[in-house]
Amino acid sequence: MNFKNTFFLLALVVLASACGGGSSSKETVNTQPLKAAPQSSPDSLYAFVEKQVAFGPRVPSTDAHTQAADWFVSKFESYGANVMVQEFEDNVYDGTKVNLKNVIASFYPEKKKRILLAAHWDTRPFADKDSKNKEALIDGANDGGSGVAVLLEIARVLSTNNAPNVGVDIILFDGEDWGEHQDMGQVDLPAGKDSWWCLGSQYWSKNKHKAGYTAYYGILLDMVGASDATFYYDDASKQYANRVLTKVWDTAHRLGYQGYFIKSSAGSVIDDHVFVNKNAKIPMIDILDYRPDTFFGDYHHTQADNMDVISKETLKAVTQVVLTTLYNE
């Protein structure tokens, strides 16, 4: 996750979006009974995080990065998805050229109404918030690994249960977390680049994997596995896709997960959903761990972002909220 150290200082260019999820100043409570969704497995979710960490830090242009990408493709294919890898080359803020891969898995391609689910899968190439070694590589168990684990588990659940009424597309965005080092100022951007962060979503949103692709709405998952996680509204989600935001948070509360999903605003943030909203014109919200006292937790962008952070209960809660949202379309 990016720009978290300057969370309240970011400004967003806000554009209203149509396509079923645009903003609305009124929140209505749905009193219709929720359709039950298939159950996810906490053990499976935890194992998916653990497997990613076992590859090592998934920094672009490394062996661990390549191995993880290959494994994602094989897992999605084993669950019956149509899978493609969108490969591209980009430069990070210091001029380093990296090879990046967006992994895209589609379920039920025959269904016209589609929901887009996404997370980033790369890890930060340095622990720039670490008190001991700011250049160390990090496991990225939560920041990267947890969101991917939820999407892999959703793919597994879809493969063994009746289909929802919508098609589901999953994108694992690459290159999200290689923005400027915290100890330096912002680096000037070249023409055509909106941020040094979120490279995968910037690329995909301008070069969709399928001509004319769109989705009814999208849900982004970022840092969704910590034991004391809290998910607040962010300004981009509210402005671009408020109806989706309300629907998902209401679903969470009706499932009894109000301790995680807080109906209060945290402020503005740049994350992959901003570029999906702005460039791809798909209303997408962000389920993002935010702490009012420490912003994103003491582990964030440090070597402490390891398996000790991960909670099966949190992973389960987020997965059930997303699954229930899908099965109530």
PDB file of C-alpha atoms in Angstrom, residues 3-298:
ATOM      1  CA  PHE A   3       1.426   7.000   0.373  1.00  0.00           C
ATOM      2  CA  LYS A   4       0.194   5.929   3.776  1.00  0.00           C
ATOM      3  CA  ASN A   5       2.626   8.157   5.623  1.00  0.00           C
ATOM      4  CA  THR A   6       0.942  11.194   4.065  1.00  0.00           C
ATOM      5  CA  PHE A   7      -2.606   9.902   4.167  1.00  0.00           C
ATOM      6  CA  PHE A   8      -4.338  13.156   5.054  1.00  0.00           C
ATOM      7  CA  LEU A   9      -2.186  15.340   2.811  1.00  0.00           C
ATOM      8  CA  LEU A  10      -3.190  13.781  -0.489  1.00  0.00           C
ATOM      9  CA  ALA A  11      -5.599  15.476  -2.831  1.00  0.00           C
ATOM     10  CA  LEU A  12      -7.773  13.529  -5.219  1.00  0.00           C
ATOM     11  CA  VAL A  13      -9.223  14.694  -8.481  1.00  0.00           C
ATOM     12  CA  VAL A  14     -12.785  13.531  -8.082  1.00  0.00           C
ATOM     13  CA  LEU A  15     -14.845  12.433 -11.039  1.00  0.00           C
ATOM     14  CA  ALA A  16     -18.343  11.017 -10.647  1.00  0.00           C
ATOM     15  CA  SER A  17     -18.788   7.605 -12.214  1.00  0.00           C
ATOM     16  CA  ALA A  18     -21.820   5.924 -13.682  1.00  0.00           C
ATOM     17  CA  CYS A  19     -22.009   2.186 -14.460  1.00  0.00           C
ATOM     18  CA  GLY A  20     -24.092   1.219 -11.452  1.00  0.00           C
ATOM     19  CA  GLY A  21     -21.904   2.455  -8.604  1.00  0.00           C
ATOM     20  CA  GLY A  22     -21.699   6.208  -8.724  1.00  0.00           C
ATOM     21  CA  SER A  23     -21.803   8.507  -5.710  1.00  0.00           C
ATOM     22  CA  SER A  24     -24.935   9.403  -3.846  1.00  0.00           C
ATOM     23  CA  SER A  25     -25.457  11.661  -0.862  1.00  0.00           C
ATOM     24  CA  LYS A  26     -28.210   9.444   0.535  1.00  0.00           C
ATOM     25  CA  GLU A  27     -27.648   6.138   2.229  1.00  0.00           C
ATOM     26  CA  THR A  28     -30.539   3.686   2.280  1.00  0.00           C
ATOM     27  CA  VAL A  29     -30.650   0.599   4.429  1.00  0.00           C
ATOM     28  CA  ASN A  30     -31.581  -2.627   2.625  1.00  0.00           C
ATOM     29  CA  THR A  31     -34.060  -4.539   4.739  1.00  0.00           C
ATOM     30  CA  GLN A  32     -34.293  -7.539   2.388  1.00  0.00           C
ATOM     31  CA  PRO A  33     -32.862 -10.743   3.885  1.00  0.00           C
ATOM     32  CA  LEU A  34     -29.355 -11.525   2.740  1.00  0.00           C
ATOM     33  CA  LYS A  35     -28.921 -14.596   0.591  1.00  0.00           C
ATOM     34  CA  ALA A  36     -26.480 -16.962   2.234  1.00  0.00           C
ATOM     35  CA  ALA A  37     -23.084 -17.206   0.563  1.00  0.00           C
ATOM     36  CA  PRO A  38     -20.777 -20.238   0.576  1.00  0.00           C
ATOM     37  CA  GLN A  39     -18.403 -20.363   3.516  1.00  0.00           C
ATOM     38  CA  SER A  40     -14.695 -19.715   3.179  1.00  0.00           C
ATOM     39  CA  SER A  41     -12.027 -21.598   5.118  1.00  0.00           C
ATOM     40  CA  PRO A  42      -9.848 -19.697   7.628  1.00  0.00           C
ATOM     41  CA  ASP A  43      -7.175 -22.394   7.326  1.00  0.00           C
ATOM     42  CA  SER A  44      -7.135 -22.115   3.543  1.00  0.00           C
ATOM     43  CA  LEU A  45      -6.896 -18.337   3.739  1.00  0.00           C
ATOM     44  CA  TYR A  46      -3.985 -18.489   6.159  1.00  0.00           C
ATOM     45  CA  ALA A  47      -2.218 -21.065   3.985  1.00  0.00           C
ATOM     46  CA  PHE A  48      -2.529 -18.815   0.944  1.00  0.00           C
ATOM     47  CA  VAL A  49      -0.733 -16.010   2.797  1.00  0.00           C
ATOM     48  CA  GLU A  50       1.857 -18.432   4.141  1.00  0.00           C
ATOM     49  CA  LYS A  51       2.599 -19.780   0.654  1.00  0.00           C
ATOM     50  CA  GLN A  52       3.254 -16.312  -0.719  1.00  0.00           C
ATOM     51  CA  VAL A  53       5.588 -15.459   2.133  1.00  0.00           C
ATOM     52  CA  ALA A  54       7.443 -18.732   1.552  1.00  0.00           C
ATOM     53  CA  PHE A  55       8.410 -17.552  -1.937  1.00  0.00           C
ATOM     54  CA  GLY A  56      10.263 -14.666  -0.315  1.00  0.00           C
ATOM     55  CA  PRO A  57       9.711 -10.935  -0.936  1.00  0.00           C
ATOM     56  CA  ARG A  58       7.795 -10.610  -4.221  1.00  0.00           C
ATOM     57  CA  VAL A  59       9.809  -7.666  -5.521  1.00  0.00           C
ATOM     58  CA  PRO A  60       9.509  -7.180  -9.290  1.00  0.00           C
ATOM     59  CA  SER A  61      12.343  -8.604 -11.407  1.00  0.00           C
ATOM     60  CA  THR A  62      13.338 -11.203  -8.776  1.00  0.00           C
ATOM     61  CA  ASP A  63      13.084 -15.001  -8.808  1.00  0.00           C
ATOM     62  CA  ALA A  64      10.531 -14.948  -5.984  1.00  0.00           C
ATOM     63  CA  HIS A  65       8.371 -12.576  -8.021  1.00  0.00           C
ATOM     64  CA  THR A  66       8.486 -14.885 -11.049  1.00  0.00           C
ATOM     65  CA  GLN A  67       7.755 -17.999  -9.002  1.00  0.00           C
ATOM     66  CA  ALA A  68       4.806 -16.371  -7.249  1.00  0.00           C
ATOM     67  CA  ALA A  69       3.288 -15.204 -10.538  1.00  0.00           C
ATOM     68  CA  ASP A  70       3.553 -18.701 -12.007  1.00  0.00           C
ATOM     69  CA  TRP A  71       1.881 -20.153  -8.917  1.00  0.00           C
ATOM     70  CA  PHE A  72      -0.985 -17.651  -9.096  1.00  0.00           C
ATOM     71  CA  VAL A  73      -1.644 -18.633 -12.697  1.00  0.00           C
ATOM     72  CA  SER A  74      -1.624 -22.362 -11.884  1.00  0.00           C
ATOM     73  CA  LYS A  75      -3.944 -21.927  -8.879  1.00  0.00           C
ATOM     74  CA  PHE A  76      -6.499 -19.856 -10.763  1.00  0.00           C
ATOM     75  CA  GLU A  77      -6.430 -22.318 -13.661  1.00  0.00           C
ATOM     76  CA  SER A  78      -6.936 -25.209 -11.234  1.00  0.00           C
ATOM     77  CA  TYR A  79     -10.105 -23.448 -10.057  1.00  0.00           C
ATOM     78  CA  GLY A  80     -11.460 -23.261 -13.601  1.00  0.00           C
ATOM     79  CA  ALA A  81     -10.724 -19.625 -14.393  1.00  0.00           C
ATOM     80  CA  ASN A  82      -9.697 -18.244 -17.751  1.00  0.00           C
ATOM     81  CA  VAL A  83      -6.300 -16.746 -16.944  1.00  0.00           C
ATOM     82  CA  MET A  84      -4.030 -14.318 -18.733  1.00  0.00           C
ATOM     83  CA  VAL A  85      -0.903 -12.459 -17.701  1.00  0.00           C
ATOM     84  CA  GLN A  86      -0.508  -8.866 -18.813  1.00  0.00           C
ATOM     85  CA  GLU A  87       3.240  -8.248 -18.984  1.00  0.00           C
ATOM     86  CA  PHE A  88       4.772  -4.804 -19.322  1.00  0.00           C
ATOM     87  CA  GLU A  89       7.929  -2.879 -18.516  1.00  0.00           C
ATOM     88  CA  ASP A  90       8.082   0.308 -16.482  1.00  0.00           C
ATOM     89  CA  ASN A  91      10.498   2.529 -14.594  1.00  0.00           C
ATOM     90  CA  VAL A  92      10.306   3.179 -10.861  1.00  0.00           C
ATOM     91  CA  TYR A  93      11.105   6.521  -9.238  1.00  0.00           C
ATOM     92  CA  ASP A  94      14.922   6.120  -9.286  1.00  0.00           C
ATOM     93  CA  GLY A  95      15.026   5.074 -12.933  1.00  0.00           C
ATOM     94  CA  THR A  96      15.243   1.332 -12.288  1.00  0.00           C
ATOM     95  CA  LYS A  97      13.550  -0.592 -15.086  1.00  0.00           C
ATOM     96  CA  VAL A  98      11.341  -3.451 -13.888  1.00  0.00           C
ATOM     97  CA  ASN A  99       9.329  -6.208 -15.529  1.00  0.00           C
ATOM     98  CA  LEU A 100       5.778  -6.294 -14.208  1.00  0.00           C
ATOM     99  CA  LYS A 101       2.873  -8.730 -14.495  1.00  0.00           C
ATOM    100  CA  ASN A 102      -0.826  -8.194 -13.879  1.00  0.00           C
ATOM    101  CA  VAL A 103      -2.462 -11.593 -13.363  1.00  0.00           C
ATOM    102  CA  ILE A 104      -6.093 -11.677 -14.543  1.00  0.00           C
ATOM    103  CA  ALA A 105      -8.529 -14.520 -13.836  1.00  0.00           C
ATOM    104  CA  SER A 106     -12.094 -14.587 -15.149  1.00  0.00           C
ATOM    105  CA  PHE A 107     -14.990 -16.752 -13.995  1.00  0.00           C
ATOM    106  CA  TYR A 108     -18.257 -17.275 -15.900  1.00  0.00           C
ATOM    107  CA  PRO A 109     -17.228 -15.388 -19.067  1.00  0.00           C
ATOM    108  CA  GLU A 110     -20.712 -15.890 -20.489  1.00  0.00           C
ATOM    109  CA  LYS A 111     -22.274 -13.588 -17.883  1.00  0.00           C
ATOM    110  CA  LYS A 112     -22.610  -9.988 -19.063  1.00  0.00           C
ATOM    111  CA  LYS A 113     -22.956  -8.371 -15.635  1.00  0.00           C
ATOM    112  CA  ARG A 114     -19.487  -8.546 -14.088  1.00  0.00           C
ATOM    113  CA  ILE A 115     -17.905  -7.642 -10.749  1.00  0.00           C
ATOM    114  CA  LEU A 116     -14.193  -6.828 -10.587  1.00  0.00           C
ATOM    115  CA  LEU A 117     -12.146  -7.875  -7.541  1.00  0.00           C
ATOM    116  CA  ALA A 118      -8.534  -6.766  -7.152  1.00  0.00           C
ATOM    117  CA  ALA A 119      -5.491  -6.623  -4.883  1.00  0.00           C
ATOM    118  CA  HIS A 120      -1.805  -5.919  -5.401  1.00  0.00           C
ATOM    119  CA  TRP A 121       0.611  -8.843  -5.153  1.00  0.00           C
ATOM    120  CA  ASP A 122       4.060  -7.231  -5.150  1.00  0.00           C
ATOM    121  CA  THR A 123       5.963  -6.341  -1.984  1.00  0.00           C
ATOM    122  CA  ARG A 124       7.759  -3.130  -1.077  1.00  0.00           C
ATOM    123  CA  PRO A 125      11.469  -3.403  -2.024  1.00  0.00           C
ATOM    124  CA  PHE A 126      12.654  -1.795   1.214  1.00  0.00           C
ATOM    125  CA  ALA A 127      11.451  -1.474   4.811  1.00  0.00           C
ATOM    126  CA  ASP A 128      11.621   2.307   4.842  1.00  0.00           C
ATOM    127  CA  LYS A 129       9.619   2.607   8.089  1.00  0.00           C
ATOM    128  CA  ASP A 130      11.790   0.069   9.924  1.00  0.00           C
ATOM    129  CA  SER A 131      13.657   1.307  13.000  1.00  0.00           C
ATOM    130  CA  LYS A 132      16.643  -1.003  12.387  1.00  0.00           C
ATOM    131  CA  ASN A 133      17.174  -1.439   8.658  1.00  0.00           C
ATOM    132  CA  LYS A 134      15.316   0.801   6.224  1.00  0.00           C
ATOM    133  CA  GLU A 135      16.723  -1.032   3.202  1.00  0.00           C
ATOM    134  CA  ALA A 136      15.712  -4.554   4.265  1.00  0.00           C
ATOM    135  CA  LEU A 137      13.343  -6.612   2.158  1.00  0.00           C
ATOM    136  CA  ILE A 138      10.008  -7.453   3.777  1.00  0.00           C
ATOM    137  CA  ASP A 139       7.685 -10.468   3.746  1.00  0.00           C
ATOM    138  CA  GLY A 140       4.617  -8.411   2.898  1.00  0.00           C
ATOM    139  CA  ALA A 141       2.340 -10.902   4.640  1.00  0.00           C
ATOM    140  CA  ASN A 142      -0.385  -8.308   5.109  1.00  0.00           C
ATOM    141  CA  ASP A 143       0.615  -5.584   2.647  1.00  0.00           C
ATOM    142  CA  GLY A 144       0.214  -7.645  -0.492  1.00  0.00           C
ATOM    143  CA  GLY A 145      -0.232 -11.195   0.761  1.00  0.00           C
ATOM    144  CA  SER A 146      -3.562 -10.856   2.567  1.00  0.00           C
ATOM    145  CA  GLY A 147      -5.560  -9.314  -0.265  1.00  0.00           C
ATOM    146  CA  VAL A 148      -4.276 -11.920  -2.709  1.00  0.00           C
ATOM    147  CA  ALA A 149      -5.155 -14.691  -0.242  1.00  0.00           C
ATOM    148  CA  VAL A 150      -8.759 -13.499  -0.057  1.00  0.00           C
ATOM    149  CA  LEU A 151      -9.029 -13.501  -3.854  1.00  0.00           C
ATOM    150  CA  LEU A 152      -7.493 -16.958  -4.148  1.00  0.00           C
ATOM    151  CA  GLU A 153      -9.939 -18.254  -1.546  1.00  0.00           C
ATOM    152  CA  ILE A 154     -12.857 -16.669  -3.377  1.00  0.00           C
ATOM    153  CA  ALA A 155     -11.644 -18.396  -6.551  1.00  0.00           C
ATOM    154  CA  ARG A 156     -11.492 -21.719  -4.681  1.00  0.00           C
ATOM    155  CA  VAL A 157     -14.996 -21.231  -3.268  1.00  0.00           C
ATOM    156  CA  LEU A 158     -16.419 -20.338  -6.680  1.00  0.00           C
ATOM    157  CA  SER A 159     -14.936 -23.528  -8.123  1.00  0.00           C
ATOM    158  CA  THR A 160     -16.772 -25.770  -5.647  1.00  0.00           C
ATOM    159  CA  ASN A 161     -20.158 -24.049  -5.302  1.00  0.00           C
ATOM    160  CA  ASN A 162     -23.063 -22.830  -7.381  1.00  0.00           C
ATOM    161  CA  ALA A 163     -22.247 -19.713  -9.373  1.00  0.00           C
ATOM    162  CA  PRO A 164     -23.513 -16.282  -8.315  1.00  0.00           C
ATOM    163  CA  ASN A 165     -25.708 -14.332 -10.747  1.00  0.00           C
ATOM    164  CA  VAL A 166     -22.732 -12.296 -11.953  1.00  0.00           C
ATOM    165  CA  GLY A 167     -19.455 -12.950 -13.678  1.00  0.00           C
ATOM    166  CA  VAL A 168     -16.354 -12.391 -11.574  1.00  0.00           C
ATOM    167  CA  ASP A 169     -13.041 -11.009 -12.750  1.00  0.00           C
ATOM    168  CA  ILE A 170     -10.010 -11.005 -10.479  1.00  0.00           C
ATOM    169  CA  ILE A 171      -6.938  -8.849 -11.112  1.00  0.00           C
ATOM    170  CA  LEU A 172      -3.710  -9.093  -9.132  1.00  0.00           C
ATOM    171  CA  PHE A 173      -2.026  -5.767  -9.786  1.00  0.00           C
ATOM    172  CA  ASP A 174       1.763  -5.615  -9.865  1.00  0.00           C
ATOM    173  CA  GLY A 175       4.063  -2.697  -9.074  1.00  0.00           C
ATOM    174  CA  GLU A 176       1.807  -1.043  -6.521  1.00  0.00           C
ATOM    175  CA  ASP A 177       4.339  -0.641  -3.738  1.00  0.00           C
ATOM    176  CA  TRP A 178       7.555   0.723  -5.297  1.00  0.00           C
ATOM    177  CA  GLY A 179       6.917   4.405  -4.703  1.00  0.00           C
ATOM    178  CA  GLU A 180       9.426   6.886  -3.336  1.00  0.00           C
ATOM    179  CA  HIS A 181      11.452   5.985  -0.243  1.00  0.00           C
ATOM    180  CA  GLN A 182       9.991   7.635   2.834  1.00  0.00           C
ATOM    181  CA  ASP A 183      13.248   9.460   3.616  1.00  0.00           C
ATOM    182  CA  MET A 184      13.220  11.381   0.353  1.00  0.00           C
ATOM    183  CA  GLY A 185      10.902  13.942  -1.178  1.00  0.00           C
ATOM    184  CA  GLN A 186       8.558  13.397  -4.055  1.00  0.00           C
ATOM    185  CA  VAL A 187      10.219  12.706  -7.391  1.00  0.00           C
ATOM    186  CA  ASP A 188       8.991  14.520 -10.489  1.00  0.00           C
ATOM    187  CA  LEU A 189       6.776  12.437 -12.724  1.00  0.00           C
ATOM    188  CA  PRO A 190       7.321  12.013 -16.459  1.00  0.00           C
ATOM    189  CA  ALA A 191       4.517  12.730 -18.896  1.00  0.00           C
ATOM    190  CA  GLY A 192       1.875  10.028 -18.909  1.00  0.00           C
ATOM    191  CA  LYS A 193       2.519   8.773 -15.380  1.00  0.00           C
ATOM    192  CA  ASP A 194       0.165   9.806 -12.575  1.00  0.00           C
ATOM    193  CA  SER A 195       2.142   8.388  -9.648  1.00  0.00           C
ATOM    194  CA  TRP A 196       5.248   6.325  -8.860  1.00  0.00           C
ATOM    195  CA  TRP A 197       2.875   4.053  -6.967  1.00  0.00           C
ATOM    196  CA  CYS A 198       0.209   1.763  -8.416  1.00  0.00           C
ATOM    197  CA  LEU A 199       2.049   1.041 -11.661  1.00  0.00           C
ATOM    198  CA  GLY A 200       0.020  -2.076 -12.470  1.00  0.00           C
ATOM    199  CA  SER A 201      -3.373  -0.435 -12.087  1.00  0.00           C
ATOM    200  CA  GLN A 202      -2.223   2.629 -14.006  1.00  0.00           C
ATOM    201  CA  TYR A 203      -1.158   0.411 -16.886  1.00  0.00           C
ATOM    202  CA  TRP A 204      -4.223  -1.842 -16.869  1.00  0.00           C
ATOM    203  CA  SER A 205      -6.687   1.027 -16.568  1.00  0.00           C
ATOM    204  CA  LYS A 206      -5.261   2.515 -19.781  1.00  0.00           C
ATOM    205  CA  ASN A 207      -4.645  -0.827 -21.506  1.00  0.00           C
ATOM    206  CA  LYS A 208      -7.439  -3.175 -20.505  1.00  0.00           C
ATOM    207  CA  HIS A 209      -6.847  -6.873 -21.019  1.00  0.00           C
ATOM    208  CA  LYS A 210      -9.956  -7.077 -23.183  1.00  0.00           C
ATOM    209  CA  ALA A 211     -11.146  -4.383 -25.576  1.00  0.00           C
ATOM    210  CA  GLY A 212     -14.203  -2.600 -24.207  1.00  0.00           C
ATOM    211  CA  TYR A 213     -14.039  -4.402 -20.861  1.00  0.00           C
ATOM    212  CA  THR A 214     -16.137  -2.936 -18.091  1.00  0.00           C
ATOM    213  CA  ALA A 215     -17.662  -4.078 -14.809  1.00  0.00           C
ATOM    214  CA  TYR A 216     -20.723  -3.101 -12.818  1.00  0.00           C
ATOM    215  CA  TYR A 217     -18.418  -2.189  -9.957  1.00  0.00           C
ATOM    216  CA  GLY A 218     -15.158  -3.228  -8.307  1.00  0.00           C
ATOM    217  CA  ILE A 219     -13.774  -4.022  -4.854  1.00  0.00           C
ATOM    218  CA  LEU A 220     -10.091  -3.541  -4.027  1.00  0.00           C
ATOM    219  CA  LEU A 221      -8.539  -5.357  -1.054  1.00  0.00           C
ATOM    220  CA  ASP A 222      -5.430  -3.930   0.629  1.00  0.00           C
ATOM    221  CA  MET A 223      -4.017  -5.059   3.978  1.00  0.00           C
ATOM    222  CA  VAL A 224      -7.018  -7.120   5.064  1.00  0.00           C
ATOM    223  CA  GLY A 225      -5.449  -9.733   7.353  1.00  0.00           C
ATOM    224  CA  ALA A 226      -4.222  -8.094  10.551  1.00  0.00           C
ATOM    225  CA  SER A 227      -5.759  -9.140  13.851  1.00  0.00           C
ATOM    226  CA  ASP A 228      -6.825  -5.647  14.897  1.00  0.00           C
ATOM    227  CA  ALA A 229      -7.761  -4.385  11.427  1.00  0.00           C
ATOM    228  CA  THR A 230     -10.333  -1.650  10.980  1.00  0.00           C
ATOM    229  CA  PHE A 231     -11.742  -0.631   7.615  1.00  0.00           C
ATOM    230  CA  TYR A 232     -12.943   2.940   7.240  1.00  0.00           C
ATOM    231  CA  TYR A 233     -14.504   4.810   4.327  1.00  0.00           C
ATOM    232  CA  ASP A 234     -11.948   6.586   2.140  1.00  0.00           C
ATOM    233  CA  ASP A 235     -12.746   9.694   0.125  1.00  0.00           C
ATOM    234  CA  ALA A 236     -12.128   8.131  -3.289  1.00  0.00           C
ATOM    235  CA  SER A 237     -14.518   5.270  -2.572  1.00  0.00           C
ATOM    236  CA  LYS A 238     -17.145   7.690  -1.294  1.00  0.00           C
ATOM    237  CA  GLN A 239     -16.871  10.027  -4.257  1.00  0.00           C
ATOM    238  CA  TYR A 240     -16.623   7.473  -7.049  1.00  0.00           C
ATOM    239  CA  ALA A 241     -18.692   4.556  -5.742  1.00  0.00           C
ATOM    240  CA  ASN A 242     -20.651   5.544  -2.670  1.00  0.00           C
ATOM    241  CA  ARG A 243     -23.546   3.174  -3.353  1.00  0.00           C
ATOM    242  CA  VAL A 244     -21.130   0.248  -3.537  1.00  0.00           C
ATOM    243  CA  LEU A 245     -19.387   1.409  -0.369  1.00  0.00           C
ATOM    244  CA  THR A 246     -22.697   1.617   1.486  1.00  0.00           C
ATOM    245  CA  LYS A 247     -23.773  -1.804   0.225  1.00  0.00           C
ATOM    246  CA  VAL A 248     -20.557  -3.530   1.296  1.00  0.00           C
ATOM    247  CA  TRP A 249     -20.344  -1.901   4.743  1.00  0.00           C
ATOM    248  CA  ASP A 250     -24.054  -2.591   5.371  1.00  0.00           C
ATOM    249  CA  THR A 251     -23.482  -6.215   4.401  1.00  0.00           C
ATOM    250  CA  ALA A 252     -20.573  -6.421   6.837  1.00  0.00           C
ATOM    251  CA  HIS A 253     -22.687  -5.049   9.666  1.00  0.00           C
ATOM    252  CA  ARG A 254     -25.566  -7.410   8.917  1.00  0.00           C
ATOM    253  CA  LEU A 255     -23.099 -10.315   9.058  1.00  0.00           C
ATOM    254  CA  GLY A 256     -21.902  -9.141  12.494  1.00  0.00           C
ATOM    255  CA  TYR A 257     -18.550  -7.709  11.369  1.00  0.00           C
ATOM    256  CA  GLN A 258     -19.182  -4.123  12.478  1.00  0.00           C
ATOM    257  CA  GLY A 259     -16.050  -4.259  14.638  1.00  0.00           C
ATOM    258  CA  TYR A 260     -13.980  -4.411  11.464  1.00  0.00           C
ATOM    259  CA  PHE A 261     -16.036  -2.230   9.116  1.00  0.00           C
ATOM    260  CA  ILE A 262     -16.343   1.254  10.605  1.00  0.00           C
ATOM    261  CA  LYS A 263     -18.914   3.622   9.123  1.00  0.00           C
ATOM    262  CA  SER A 264     -16.681   6.661   9.447  1.00  0.00           C
ATOM    263  CA  SER A 265     -14.360   8.487   7.091  1.00  0.00           C
ATOM    264  CA  ALA A 266     -10.571   8.243   7.281  1.00  0.00           C
ATOM    265  CA  GLY A 267      -9.668  10.726   4.542  1.00  0.00           C
ATOM    266  CA  SER A 268      -7.963  10.528   1.157  1.00  0.00           C
ATOM    267  CA  VAL A 269      -5.540   7.949  -0.148  1.00  0.00           C
ATOM    268  CA  ILE A 270      -3.951   6.992  -3.437  1.00  0.00           C
ATOM    269  CA  ASP A 271      -4.446   3.287  -4.080  1.00  0.00           C
ATOM    270  CA  ASP A 272      -5.130   1.115  -7.123  1.00  0.00           C
ATOM    271  CA  HIS A 273      -8.852   1.892  -7.045  1.00  0.00           C
ATOM    272  CA  VAL A 274      -8.230   5.556  -7.881  1.00  0.00           C
ATOM    273  CA  PHE A 275      -6.840   4.673 -11.312  1.00  0.00           C
ATOM    274  CA  VAL A 276      -9.513   2.076 -11.989  1.00  0.00           C
ATOM    275  CA  ASN A 277     -12.078   4.789 -11.258  1.00  0.00           C
ATOM    276  CA  LYS A 278     -10.386   7.615 -13.148  1.00  0.00           C
ATOM    277  CA  ASN A 279      -9.056   5.819 -16.202  1.00  0.00           C
ATOM    278  CA  ALA A 280     -11.103   2.625 -16.555  1.00  0.00           C
ATOM    279  CA  LYS A 281     -14.358   4.333 -15.514  1.00  0.00           C
ATOM    280  CA  ILE A 282     -15.319   1.435 -13.261  1.00  0.00           C
ATOM    281  CA  PRO A 283     -16.651   2.457  -9.816  1.00  0.00           C
ATOM    282  CA  MET A 284     -14.365   0.710  -7.346  1.00  0.00           C
ATOM    283  CA  ILE A 285     -14.129   0.881  -3.565  1.00  0.00           C
ATOM    284  CA  ASP A 286     -11.168   0.088  -1.326  1.00  0.00           C
ATOM    285  CA  ILE A 287     -11.317  -2.195   1.724  1.00  0.00           C
ATOM    286  CA  LEU A 288      -8.192  -0.898   3.448  1.00  0.00           C
ATOM    287  CA  ASP A 289      -6.875  -1.306   6.993  1.00  0.00           C
ATOM    288  CA  TYR A 290      -6.576   2.094   8.665  1.00  0.00           C
ATOM    289  CA  ARG A 291      -5.847   2.935  12.320  1.00  0.00           C
ATOM    290  CA  PRO A 292      -6.766   6.383  13.674  1.00  0.00           C
ATOM    291  CA  ASP A 293      -3.757   6.338  16.027  1.00  0.00           C
ATOM    292  CA  THR A 294      -0.994   4.844  13.836  1.00  0.00           C
ATOM    293  CA  PHE A 295      -2.476   5.248  10.331  1.00  0.00           C
ATOM    294  CA  PHE A 296      -1.651   1.740   9.053  1.00  0.00           C
ATOM    295  CA  GLY A 297      -0.252  -0.182  11.972  1.00  0.00           C
ATOM    296  CA  ASP A 298       3.247  -0.375  13.425  1.00  0.00           C
TER     297      ASP A 298
END
